[in-house]
């Protein structure tokens, strides 16, 4: 097959016909990019961002519910549907409130852990000899 112009398994020049570096046994000239490793700080920041986003969305939902809630209403017997609506709104608000408290506490705790980890990493970098 000396006269054929097909692709060879290992190009002699280190480059394939598309102009990209060919992979070799030693890994030099590999086409694949090195893997990016996620640090604990990045993982915590992503988790905190997701948690805080859920918290904000629930807070917006609760505020839209409470816009339709009346503090006090005076109803006669013919307006029972309005009373049912107010009871449903109050039940939804009461169901969301403990979830908001837990998510708020977790978000605050996570940002404190992230800040502590950031300070710790800064102190470790400063104390290492150059």
CSV table of N, CA, C and O in Angstrom, one decimal, residues 58 61-62 65 87-102:
chain,number,residue,atom,x,y,z
A,58,UNK,N,-39.7,31.3,45.1
A,58,UNK,CA,-40.7,31.1,46.1
A,58,UNK,C,-41.2,32.4,46.8
A,58,UNK,O,-42.3,32.6,47.1
A,61,UNK,N,-43.4,34.2,44.4
A,61,UNK,CA,-44.7,33.5,44.4
A,61,UNK,C,-45.5,33.8,45.6
A,61,UNK,O,-46.7,34.1,45.5
A,62,UNK,N,-44.9,33.9,46.8
A,62,UNK,CA,-45.6,34.2,48.0
A,62,UNK,C,-46.1,35.7,48.0
A,62,UNK,O,-47.2,36.0,48.4
A,65,UNK,N,-49.1,35.9,45.9
A,65,UNK,CA,-50.3,35.3,46.7
A,65,UNK,C,-50.8,36.4,47.7
A,65,UNK,O,-52.0,36.6,47.8
A,87,UNK,N,-59.4,31.8,52.2
A,87,UNK,CA,-59.0,30.6,52.9
A,87,UNK,C,-57.9,29.8,52.1
A,87,UNK,O,-56.9,29.4,52.7
A,88,UNK,N,-58.2,29.6,50.8
A,88,UNK,CA,-57.2,28.9,50.0
A,88,UNK,C,-55.9,29.7,49.9
A,88,UNK,O,-54.8,29.1,50.0
A,89,UNK,N,-56.0,31.0,49.7
A,89,UNK,CA,-54.7,31.8,49.7
A,89,UNK,C,-54.0,31.7,51.0
A,89,UNK,O,-52.8,31.5,51.0
A,90,UNK,N,-54.7,31.8,52.1
A,90,UNK,CA,-54.0,31.7,53.4
A,90,UNK,C,-53.4,30.3,53.6
A,90,UNK,O,-52.3,30.2,54.2
A,91,UNK,N,-54.1,29.3,53.1
A,91,UNK,CA,-53.5,27.9,53.2
A,91,UNK,C,-52.2,27.8,52.4
A,91,UNK,O,-51.2,27.2,52.9
A,92,UNK,N,-52.2,28.4,51.2
A,92,UNK,CA,-51.0,28.3,50.4
A,92,UNK,C,-49.8,29.1,51.0
A,92,UNK,O,-48.7,28.6,51.0
A,93,UNK,N,-50.2,30.3,51.5
A,93,UNK,CA,-49.1,31.1,52.2
A,93,UNK,C,-48.6,30.4,53.4
A,93,UNK,O,-47.3,30.3,53.6
A,94,UNK,N,-49.4,29.7,54.2
A,94,UNK,CA,-49.0,29.0,55.4
A,94,UNK,C,-48.2,27.8,55.0
A,94,UNK,O,-47.3,27.3,55.8
A,95,UNK,N,-48.4,27.2,53.9
A,95,UNK,CA,-47.7,26.0,53.4
A,95,UNK,C,-46.3,26.5,52.9
A,95,UNK,O,-45.3,25.7,53.1
A,96,UNK,N,-46.1,27.6,52.3
A,96,UNK,CA,-44.9,28.1,51.8
A,96,UNK,C,-44.0,28.7,52.8
A,96,UNK,O,-42.7,28.6,52.7
A,97,UNK,N,-44.5,29.3,53.9
A,97,UNK,CA,-43.7,30.0,54.9
A,97,UNK,C,-42.7,29.2,55.5
A,97,UNK,O,-41.5,29.6,55.6
A,98,UNK,N,-42.9,27.9,56.0
A,98,UNK,CA,-41.8,27.2,56.6
A,98,UNK,C,-40.7,26.8,55.6
A,98,UNK,O,-39.5,26.7,56.0
A,99,UNK,N,-41.1,26.5,54.4
A,99,UNK,CA,-40.1,26.2,53.3
A,99,UNK,C,-39.2,27.4,53.1
A,99,UNK,O,-38.0,27.3,53.0
A,100,UNK,N,-39.8,28.6,53.1
A,100,UNK,CA,-39.0,29.8,52.9
A,100,UNK,C,-38.0,30.0,54.0
A,100,UNK,O,-36.9,30.4,53.8
A,101,UNK,N,-38.5,29.7,55.2
A,101,UNK,CA,-37.6,29.9,56.4
A,101,UNK,C,-36.4,28.9,56.3
A,101,UNK,O,-35.3,29.3,56.6
A,102,UNK,N,-36.7,27.7,56.0
A,102,UNK,CA,-35.6,26.7,55.9
A,102,UNK,C,-34.6,27.0,54.7
A,102,UNK,O,-33.4,27.0,54.9
